[in-house]
Tab-separated table of C-alpha atoms in Angstrom:
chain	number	residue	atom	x	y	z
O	1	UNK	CA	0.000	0.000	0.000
O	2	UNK	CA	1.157	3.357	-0.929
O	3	UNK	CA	0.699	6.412	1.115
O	4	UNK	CA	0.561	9.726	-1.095
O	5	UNK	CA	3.439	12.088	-0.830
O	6	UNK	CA	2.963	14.904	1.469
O	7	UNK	CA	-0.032	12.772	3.759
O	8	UNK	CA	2.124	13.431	6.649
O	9	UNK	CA	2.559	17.084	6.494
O	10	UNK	CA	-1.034	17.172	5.752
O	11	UNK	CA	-2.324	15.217	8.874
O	12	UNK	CA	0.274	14.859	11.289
O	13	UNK	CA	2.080	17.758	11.073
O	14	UNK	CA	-0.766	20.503	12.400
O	15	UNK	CA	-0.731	18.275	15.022
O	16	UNK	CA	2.641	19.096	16.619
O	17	UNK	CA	2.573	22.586	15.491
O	18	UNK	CA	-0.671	23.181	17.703
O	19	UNK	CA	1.613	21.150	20.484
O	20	UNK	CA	4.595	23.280	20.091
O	21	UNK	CA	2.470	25.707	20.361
O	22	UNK	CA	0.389	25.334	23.212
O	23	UNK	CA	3.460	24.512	25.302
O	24	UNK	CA	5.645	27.220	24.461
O	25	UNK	CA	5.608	29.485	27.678
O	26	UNK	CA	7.343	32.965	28.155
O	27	UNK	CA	10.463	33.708	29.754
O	28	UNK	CA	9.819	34.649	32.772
O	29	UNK	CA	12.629	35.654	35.856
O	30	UNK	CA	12.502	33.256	38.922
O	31	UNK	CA	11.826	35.103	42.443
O	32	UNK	CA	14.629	35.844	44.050
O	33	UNK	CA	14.440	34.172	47.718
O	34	UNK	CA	17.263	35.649	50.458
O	35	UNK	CA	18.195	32.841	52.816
O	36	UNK	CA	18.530	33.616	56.609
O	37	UNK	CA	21.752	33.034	57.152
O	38	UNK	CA	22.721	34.731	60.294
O	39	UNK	CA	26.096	37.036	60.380
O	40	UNK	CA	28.815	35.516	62.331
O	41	UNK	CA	31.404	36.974	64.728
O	42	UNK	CA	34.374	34.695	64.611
O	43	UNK	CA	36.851	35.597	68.211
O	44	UNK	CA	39.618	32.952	68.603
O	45	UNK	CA	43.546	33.045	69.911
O	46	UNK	CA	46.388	33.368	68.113
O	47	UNK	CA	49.974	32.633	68.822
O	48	UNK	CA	50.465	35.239	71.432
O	49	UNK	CA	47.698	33.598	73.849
O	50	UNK	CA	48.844	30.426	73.403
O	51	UNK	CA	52.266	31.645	73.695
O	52	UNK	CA	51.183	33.477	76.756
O	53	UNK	CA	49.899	30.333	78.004
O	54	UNK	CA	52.557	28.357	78.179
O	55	UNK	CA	54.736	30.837	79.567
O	56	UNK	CA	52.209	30.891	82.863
O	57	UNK	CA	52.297	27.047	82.939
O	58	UNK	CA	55.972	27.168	83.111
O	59	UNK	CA	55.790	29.797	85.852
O	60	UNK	CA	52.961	27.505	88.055
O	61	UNK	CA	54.844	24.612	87.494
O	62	UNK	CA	58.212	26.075	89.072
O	63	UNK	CA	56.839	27.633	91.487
O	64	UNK	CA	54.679	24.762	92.986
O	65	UNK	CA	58.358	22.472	92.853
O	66	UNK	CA	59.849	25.822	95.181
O	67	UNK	CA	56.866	25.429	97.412
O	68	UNK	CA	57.334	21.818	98.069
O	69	UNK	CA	60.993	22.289	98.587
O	70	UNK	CA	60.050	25.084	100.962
O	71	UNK	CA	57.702	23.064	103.004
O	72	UNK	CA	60.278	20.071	103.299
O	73	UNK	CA	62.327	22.482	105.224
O	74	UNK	CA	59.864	23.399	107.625
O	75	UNK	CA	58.023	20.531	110.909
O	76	UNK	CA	55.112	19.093	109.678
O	77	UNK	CA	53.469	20.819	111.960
O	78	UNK	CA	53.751	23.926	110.811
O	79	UNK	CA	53.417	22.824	107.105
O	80	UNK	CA	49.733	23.588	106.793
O	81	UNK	CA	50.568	26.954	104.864
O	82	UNK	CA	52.976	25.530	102.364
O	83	UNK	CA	51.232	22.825	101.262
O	84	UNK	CA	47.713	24.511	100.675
O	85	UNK	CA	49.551	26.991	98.660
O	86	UNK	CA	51.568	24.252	96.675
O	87	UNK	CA	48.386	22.636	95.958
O	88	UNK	CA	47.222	26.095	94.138
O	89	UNK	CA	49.834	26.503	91.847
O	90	UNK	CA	50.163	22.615	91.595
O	91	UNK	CA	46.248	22.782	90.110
O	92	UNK	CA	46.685	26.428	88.576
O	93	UNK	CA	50.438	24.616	86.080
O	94	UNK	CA	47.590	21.307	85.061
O	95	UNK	CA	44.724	23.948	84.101
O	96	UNK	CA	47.680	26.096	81.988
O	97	UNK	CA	48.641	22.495	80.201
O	98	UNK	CA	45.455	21.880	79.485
O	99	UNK	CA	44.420	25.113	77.881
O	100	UNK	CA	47.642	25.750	76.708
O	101	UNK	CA	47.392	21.937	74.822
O	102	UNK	CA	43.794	22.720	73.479
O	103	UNK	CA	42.162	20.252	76.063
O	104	UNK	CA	40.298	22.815	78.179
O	105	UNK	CA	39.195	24.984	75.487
O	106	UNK	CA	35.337	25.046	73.669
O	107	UNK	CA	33.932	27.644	71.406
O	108	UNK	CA	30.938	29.015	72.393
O	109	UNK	CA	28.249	30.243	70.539
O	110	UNK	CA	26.126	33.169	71.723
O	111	UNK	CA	23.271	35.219	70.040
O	112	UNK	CA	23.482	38.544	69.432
O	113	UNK	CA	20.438	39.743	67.553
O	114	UNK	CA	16.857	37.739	67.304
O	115	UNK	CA	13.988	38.868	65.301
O	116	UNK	CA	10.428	38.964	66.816
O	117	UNK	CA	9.642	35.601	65.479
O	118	UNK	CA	13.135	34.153	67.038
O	119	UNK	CA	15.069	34.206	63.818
O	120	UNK	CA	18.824	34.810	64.389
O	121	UNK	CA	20.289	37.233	62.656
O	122	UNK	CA	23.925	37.845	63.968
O	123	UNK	CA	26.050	35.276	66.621
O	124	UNK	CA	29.561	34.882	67.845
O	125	UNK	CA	31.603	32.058	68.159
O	126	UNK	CA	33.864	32.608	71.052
O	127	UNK	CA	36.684	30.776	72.556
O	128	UNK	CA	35.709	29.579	76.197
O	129	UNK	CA	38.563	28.195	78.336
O	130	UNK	CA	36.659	26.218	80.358
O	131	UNK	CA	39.335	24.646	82.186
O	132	UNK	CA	40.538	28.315	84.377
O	133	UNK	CA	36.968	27.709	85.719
O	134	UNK	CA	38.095	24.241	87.032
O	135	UNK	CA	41.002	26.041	88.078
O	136	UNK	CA	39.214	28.921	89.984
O	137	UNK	CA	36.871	26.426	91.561
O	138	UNK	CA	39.571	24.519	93.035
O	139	UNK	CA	42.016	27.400	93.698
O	140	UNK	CA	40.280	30.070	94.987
O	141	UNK	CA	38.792	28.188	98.075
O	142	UNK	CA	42.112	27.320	99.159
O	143	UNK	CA	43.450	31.160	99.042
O	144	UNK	CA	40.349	31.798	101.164
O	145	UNK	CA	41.342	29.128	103.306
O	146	UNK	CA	45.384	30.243	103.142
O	147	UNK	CA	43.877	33.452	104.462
O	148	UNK	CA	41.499	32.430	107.061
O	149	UNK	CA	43.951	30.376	108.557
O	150	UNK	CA	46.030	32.786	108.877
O	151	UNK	CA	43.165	35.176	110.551
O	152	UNK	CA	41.812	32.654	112.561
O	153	UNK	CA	38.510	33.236	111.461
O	154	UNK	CA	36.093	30.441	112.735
O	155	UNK	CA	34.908	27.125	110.958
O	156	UNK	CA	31.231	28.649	110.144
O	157	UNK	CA	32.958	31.597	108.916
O	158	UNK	CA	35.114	29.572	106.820
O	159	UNK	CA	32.178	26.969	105.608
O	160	UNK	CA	30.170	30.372	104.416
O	161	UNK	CA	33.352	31.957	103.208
O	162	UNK	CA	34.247	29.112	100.897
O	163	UNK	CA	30.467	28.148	99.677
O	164	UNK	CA	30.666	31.795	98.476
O	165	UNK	CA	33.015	31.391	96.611
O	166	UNK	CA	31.879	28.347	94.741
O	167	UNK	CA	28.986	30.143	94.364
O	168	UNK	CA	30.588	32.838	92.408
O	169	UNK	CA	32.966	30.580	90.273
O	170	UNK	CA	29.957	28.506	89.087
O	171	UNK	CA	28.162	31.723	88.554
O	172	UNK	CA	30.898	32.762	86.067
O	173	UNK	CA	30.787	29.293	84.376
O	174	UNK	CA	27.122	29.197	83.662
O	175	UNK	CA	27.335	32.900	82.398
O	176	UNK	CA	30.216	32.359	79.856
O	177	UNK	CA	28.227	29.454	78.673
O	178	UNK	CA	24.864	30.969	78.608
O	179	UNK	CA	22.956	30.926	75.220
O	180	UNK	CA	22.247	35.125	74.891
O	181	UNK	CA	23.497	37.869	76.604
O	182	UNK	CA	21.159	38.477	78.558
O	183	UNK	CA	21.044	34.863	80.224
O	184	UNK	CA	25.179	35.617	80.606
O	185	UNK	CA	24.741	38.962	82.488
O	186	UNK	CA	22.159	37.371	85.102
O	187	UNK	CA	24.745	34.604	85.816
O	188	UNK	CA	27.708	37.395	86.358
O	189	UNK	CA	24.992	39.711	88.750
O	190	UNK	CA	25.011	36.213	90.732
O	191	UNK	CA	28.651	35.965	90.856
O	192	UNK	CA	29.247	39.533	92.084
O	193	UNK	CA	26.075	39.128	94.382
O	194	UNK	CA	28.764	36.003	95.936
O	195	UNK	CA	31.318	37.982	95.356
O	196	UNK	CA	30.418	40.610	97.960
O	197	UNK	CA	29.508	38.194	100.465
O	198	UNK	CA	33.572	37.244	100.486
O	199	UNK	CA	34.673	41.184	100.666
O	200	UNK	CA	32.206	40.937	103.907
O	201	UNK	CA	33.187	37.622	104.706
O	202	UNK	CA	37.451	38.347	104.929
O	203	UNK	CA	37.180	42.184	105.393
O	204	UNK	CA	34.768	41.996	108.160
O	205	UNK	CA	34.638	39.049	110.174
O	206	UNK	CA	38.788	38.462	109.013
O	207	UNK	CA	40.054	41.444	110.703
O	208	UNK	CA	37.698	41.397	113.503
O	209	UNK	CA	39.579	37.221	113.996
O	210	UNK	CA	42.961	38.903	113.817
O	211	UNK	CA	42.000	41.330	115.750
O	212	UNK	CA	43.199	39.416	119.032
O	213	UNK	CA	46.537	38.589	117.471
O	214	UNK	CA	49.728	40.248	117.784
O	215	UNK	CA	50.545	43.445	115.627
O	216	UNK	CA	53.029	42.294	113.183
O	217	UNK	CA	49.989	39.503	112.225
O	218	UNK	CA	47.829	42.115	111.849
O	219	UNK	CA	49.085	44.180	109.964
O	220	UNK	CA	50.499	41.290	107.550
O	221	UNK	CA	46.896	39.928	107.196
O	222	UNK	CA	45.619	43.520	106.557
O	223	UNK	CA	48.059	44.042	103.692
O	224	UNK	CA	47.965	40.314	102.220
O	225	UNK	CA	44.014	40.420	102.025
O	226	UNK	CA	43.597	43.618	100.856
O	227	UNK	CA	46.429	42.301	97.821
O	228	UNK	CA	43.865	39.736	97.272
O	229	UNK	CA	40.726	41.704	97.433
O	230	UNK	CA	41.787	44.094	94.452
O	231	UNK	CA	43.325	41.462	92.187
O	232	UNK	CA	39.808	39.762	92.509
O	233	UNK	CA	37.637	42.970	92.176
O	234	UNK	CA	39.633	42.994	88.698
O	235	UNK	CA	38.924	39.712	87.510
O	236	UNK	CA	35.006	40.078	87.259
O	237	UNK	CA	35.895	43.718	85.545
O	238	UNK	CA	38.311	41.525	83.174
O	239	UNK	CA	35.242	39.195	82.170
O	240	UNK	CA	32.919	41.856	81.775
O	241	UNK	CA	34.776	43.513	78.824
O	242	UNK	CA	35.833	40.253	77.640
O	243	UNK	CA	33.547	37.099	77.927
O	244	UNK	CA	30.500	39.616	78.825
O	245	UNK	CA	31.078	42.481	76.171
O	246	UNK	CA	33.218	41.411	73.991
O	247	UNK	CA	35.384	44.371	73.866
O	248	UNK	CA	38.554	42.672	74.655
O	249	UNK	CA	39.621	40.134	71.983
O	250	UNK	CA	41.099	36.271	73.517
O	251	UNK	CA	44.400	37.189	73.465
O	252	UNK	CA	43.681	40.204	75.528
O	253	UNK	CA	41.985	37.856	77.622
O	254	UNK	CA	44.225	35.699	78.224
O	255	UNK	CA	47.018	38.175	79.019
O	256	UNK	CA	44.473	39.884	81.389
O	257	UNK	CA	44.080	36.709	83.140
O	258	UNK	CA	47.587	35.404	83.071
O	259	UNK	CA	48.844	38.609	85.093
O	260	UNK	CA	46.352	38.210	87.382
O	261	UNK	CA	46.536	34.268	88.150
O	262	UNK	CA	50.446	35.223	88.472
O	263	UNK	CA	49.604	37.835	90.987
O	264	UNK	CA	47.305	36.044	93.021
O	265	UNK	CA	49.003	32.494	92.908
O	266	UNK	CA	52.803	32.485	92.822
O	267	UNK	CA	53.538	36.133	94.076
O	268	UNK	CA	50.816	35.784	96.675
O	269	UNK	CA	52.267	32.276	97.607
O	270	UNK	CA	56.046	33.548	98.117
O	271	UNK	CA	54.886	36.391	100.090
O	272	UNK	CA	52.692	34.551	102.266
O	273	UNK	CA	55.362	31.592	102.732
O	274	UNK	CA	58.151	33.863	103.077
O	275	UNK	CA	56.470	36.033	105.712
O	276	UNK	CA	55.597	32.869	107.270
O	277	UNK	CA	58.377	31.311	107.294
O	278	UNK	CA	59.891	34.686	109.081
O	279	UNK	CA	56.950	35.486	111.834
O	280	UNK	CA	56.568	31.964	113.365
O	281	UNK	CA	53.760	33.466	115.180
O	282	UNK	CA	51.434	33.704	112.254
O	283	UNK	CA	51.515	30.624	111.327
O	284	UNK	CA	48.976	27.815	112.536
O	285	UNK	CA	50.416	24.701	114.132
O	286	UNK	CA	48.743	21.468	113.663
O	287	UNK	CA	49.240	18.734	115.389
O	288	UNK	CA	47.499	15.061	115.977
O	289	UNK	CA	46.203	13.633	112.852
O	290	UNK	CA	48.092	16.294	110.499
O	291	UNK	CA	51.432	15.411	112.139
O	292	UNK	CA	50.614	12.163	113.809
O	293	UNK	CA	48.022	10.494	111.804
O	294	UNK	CA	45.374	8.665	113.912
O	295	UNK	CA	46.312	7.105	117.128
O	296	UNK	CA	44.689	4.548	119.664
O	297	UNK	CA	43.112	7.937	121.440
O	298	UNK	CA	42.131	9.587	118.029
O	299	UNK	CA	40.552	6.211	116.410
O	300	UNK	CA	36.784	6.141	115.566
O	301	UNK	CA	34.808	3.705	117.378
O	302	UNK	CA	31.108	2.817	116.525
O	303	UNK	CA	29.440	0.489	118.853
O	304	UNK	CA	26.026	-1.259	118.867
O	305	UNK	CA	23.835	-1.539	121.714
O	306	UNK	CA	21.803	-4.808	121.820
């Protein structure tokens, strides 16, 4: 069977022309969609912090091996001193490794600007060296107790004293981890709320303890704590512009902090120790279990009445 010429164009043909033309569409520009991507603030060390933190590791860890030497030298009994302050800069030279090793570091995010319907628009992702609050946690309680011992400020004193100043550490962890600023400023009003109590605590009740000492104690106590009470008024002013504001940049940080923990560790350990070590009348002496460990007379008994 033949099929004419031209049958195809005639009948199949209009066919796809009507297709090709009902499907052809105009050209038309797609809508232009803007994602929300927040803008972020990117704060982070370089090689002088972590230059600067070795250098203070270096400096705890020498000066806890002087302290130990310097409490060999002296009776276990009046040892009490030296080894509470070897202890700090013992814990102050493993908290330097670790941030100075990258161990106790995290980076933190916090949220600078939220729309109305909670969309982020701007953050900052912030180096937190977590481990200086181990550090201060540990630390800081047993300056208080260096200083109270050296007072003779009473045990409930003492208790309040050093639950204070947990208080205030923790405070300053939870607000360099909060999730906005204002959750971060309510932790650090906490911490300076805690923070007072211990100006109260070693101003007050300490001088009114020392008060019944000789005059060479008191006047050492008066200068040592007052040392002590102005490098720690600087250290929540130090986290405010730093951590809190963001001013300060991490290396600033960390230089802030690393004169400070110098200050208030080492050069407050050799002048305590040293004075000490000079005015045997300042310093506490221990005896019994400290010196002795327990004896028949100083052994526990429980009994059980049937």
């Amino acid at each position: 069977m033949m099929i004419p010429e031209g049958l195809f164009d005639q009948v199949i043909a209009p066919g796809m022309a009507s297709d090709s033309r009902a499907t052809k569409t105009a050209h038309l520009p797609f809508p232009t969609v803007t994602p929300d991507i927040p803008k972020v603030h990117h704060q982070y060390s370089t090689e002088t912090g972590h230059k600067t933190l070795w250098v203070v590791c270096v400096v705890m860890g020498v000066s806890s091996l002087v302290f130990y030497l310097m409490a060999m030298r002296v009776p276990v009994q009046k040892r009490l001193l030296h080894t509470i302050t070897a202890f700090i800069t013992t814990i102050a030279f493993l908290s330097y490794y670790a941030m100075a090793t990258g161990t106790g570091i995290n980076i933190h995010t916090t949220v600078i600007k939220e729309t109305k319907l909670h969309v982020i628009t701007e953050l900052v992702k912030r180096q937190v060296f977590w481990a200086r609050y181990v550090d201060w946690a540990l630390t800081t309680p047993l300056l208080l107790l260096d200083l109270s011992l050296l007072a003779g400020i009473n045990g409930a004193s003492i208790v309040v004293l050093m639950f204070s100043d947990v208080v205030m550490i923790l405070s300053g962890l939870f607000a360099a981890f909060s999730r906005d600023e204002a959750q971060g400023w309510g932790w650090y009003a906490f911490a300076c709320l805690a923070y007072l109590n211990i100006v109260y605590q070693l101003g007050y009740k300490g001088r009114h303890a020392v008060s019944t000492k000789d005059n060479k104690t008191k006047v050492f106590f008066g200068a040592i704590s007052l040392f002590t009470l102005i490098l720690w008024t600087l250290y929540p002013i130090v986290w405010g512009v730093a951590d809190g504001a963001r001013v300060v940049n991490v290396d600033g940080e960390i230089i802030a902090y690393a004169v400070l923990d110098i200050l208030a560790k080492p050069v407050f350990g050799f002048w305590l120790l040293l004075t000490h070590d000079a005015m045997s009348r300042t310093s506490p002496s221990i005896g019994g279990f400290w010196a002795h460990g327990l004896s028949s007379e100083g052994t526990l008994r429980v009994s059980v009445n049937m």
